[in-house]
mmCIF file of C-alpha atoms in Angstrom:
data_model
loop_
_atom_site.group_PDB
_atom_site.id
_atom_site.type_symbol
_atom_site.label_atom_id
_atom_site.label_comp_id
_atom_site.label_asym_id
_atom_site.label_seq_id
_atom_site.Cartn_x
_atom_site.Cartn_y
_atom_site.Cartn_z
ATOM 1 C CA MET O 29 -7.882 -26.423 -5.690
ATOM 2 C CA PRO O 30 -5.488 -23.897 -4.080
ATOM 3 C CA ARG O 31 -6.465 -20.243 -4.008
ATOM 4 C CA LYS O 32 -4.503 -17.844 -6.159
ATOM 5 C CA LYS O 33 -2.443 -15.318 -4.258
ATOM 6 C CA ARG O 34 -3.267 -11.725 -4.976
ATOM 7 C CA PRO O 35 -0.425 -9.688 -6.444
ATOM 8 C CA ARG O 36 1.274 -7.617 -3.763
ATOM 9 C CA ARG O 37 1.971 -3.899 -4.086
ATOM 10 C CA LEU O 38 4.563 -2.381 -1.724
ATOM 11 C CA ILE O 39 3.966 1.203 -0.660
ATOM 12 C CA ASN O 40 6.593 3.102 1.340
ATOM 13 C CA ARG O 41 5.360 5.691 3.817
ATOM 14 C CA TYR O 42 7.682 8.653 4.364
ATOM 15 C CA ALA O 43 7.489 11.612 6.750
ATOM 16 C CA GLN O 44 4.280 13.646 6.667
ATOM 17 C CA SER O 45 2.491 10.441 5.558
ATOM 18 C CA ARG O 46 3.716 10.647 1.953
ATOM 19 C CA LEU O 47 2.995 7.374 0.191
ATOM 20 C CA TYR O 48 5.343 6.061 -2.506
ATOM 21 C CA ASP O 49 4.493 3.174 -4.838
ATOM 22 C CA VAL O 50 7.714 1.205 -5.307
ATOM 23 C CA GLU O 51 6.559 -0.470 -8.531
ATOM 24 C CA THR O 52 5.567 2.687 -10.415
ATOM 25 C CA ARG O 53 8.200 4.856 -8.699
ATOM 26 C CA SER O 54 5.729 7.609 -7.947
ATOM 27 C CA TYR O 55 3.917 9.156 -5.000
ATOM 28 C CA VAL O 56 0.309 8.046 -4.610
ATOM 29 C CA SER O 57 -2.770 9.162 -2.719
ATOM 30 C CA ILE O 58 -5.076 7.243 -0.425
ATOM 31 C CA ASP O 59 -7.590 7.213 -3.281
ATOM 32 C CA ARG O 60 -5.050 5.383 -5.461
ATOM 33 C CA LEU O 61 -4.611 2.776 -2.710
ATOM 34 C CA LYS O 62 -8.373 2.255 -2.797
ATOM 35 C CA GLU O 63 -8.184 1.739 -6.561
ATOM 36 C CA LEU O 64 -5.361 -0.781 -6.189
ATOM 37 C CA ARG O 65 -7.376 -2.752 -3.636
ATOM 38 C CA SER O 66 -10.422 -2.773 -5.913
ATOM 39 C CA GLU O 67 -8.192 -4.011 -8.761
ATOM 40 C CA GLY O 68 -7.318 -7.028 -6.606
ATOM 41 C CA TYR O 69 -3.903 -6.046 -5.244
ATOM 42 C CA GLU O 70 -2.802 -6.756 -1.703
ATOM 43 C CA VAL O 71 -1.522 -3.358 -0.570
ATOM 44 C CA VAL O 72 1.348 -3.495 1.948
ATOM 45 C CA VAL O 73 2.506 -0.247 3.550
ATOM 46 C CA ARG O 74 5.957 0.017 5.166
ATOM 47 C CA GLU O 75 7.210 2.967 7.201
ATOM 48 C CA VAL O 76 10.632 3.834 5.791
ATOM 49 C CA GLU O 77 12.157 5.380 8.942
ATOM 50 C CA THR O 78 11.482 2.355 11.182
ATOM 51 C CA GLY O 79 11.014 -0.481 8.684
ATOM 52 C CA ARG O 80 7.763 -1.323 10.454
ATOM 53 C CA PHE O 81 4.766 -2.531 8.439
ATOM 54 C CA VAL O 82 1.874 -0.124 9.058
ATOM 55 C CA SER O 83 -0.736 -1.399 6.612
ATOM 56 C CA ASP O 84 -3.351 -1.733 9.364
ATOM 57 C CA GLU O 85 -2.846 1.887 10.455
ATOM 58 C CA VAL O 86 -3.089 3.318 6.929
ATOM 59 C CA LEU O 87 -5.743 0.921 5.598
ATOM 60 C CA ARG O 88 -8.213 1.004 8.460
ATOM 61 C CA PRO O 89 -11.357 -1.178 8.500
ATOM 62 C CA GLY O 90 -13.967 0.243 6.153
ATOM 63 C CA PHE O 91 -11.182 1.622 3.946
ATOM 64 C CA ASP O 92 -12.767 0.258 0.767
ATOM 65 C CA ALA O 93 -16.166 1.717 1.528
#
């Protein structure tokens, strides 16, 4: 039986590390990203200026702890 894919949530990172949730059209905090992860979302963070995906930099190991 194939595994279900987790819903993906795109977060844009702007200057001064401001995080913007594209779906809700609002700025979010790191704590909100933790909540999204605990709700089962795959959180993907993209740096707006470069277009580079920086999820690993923002969501470091132990992030959910």
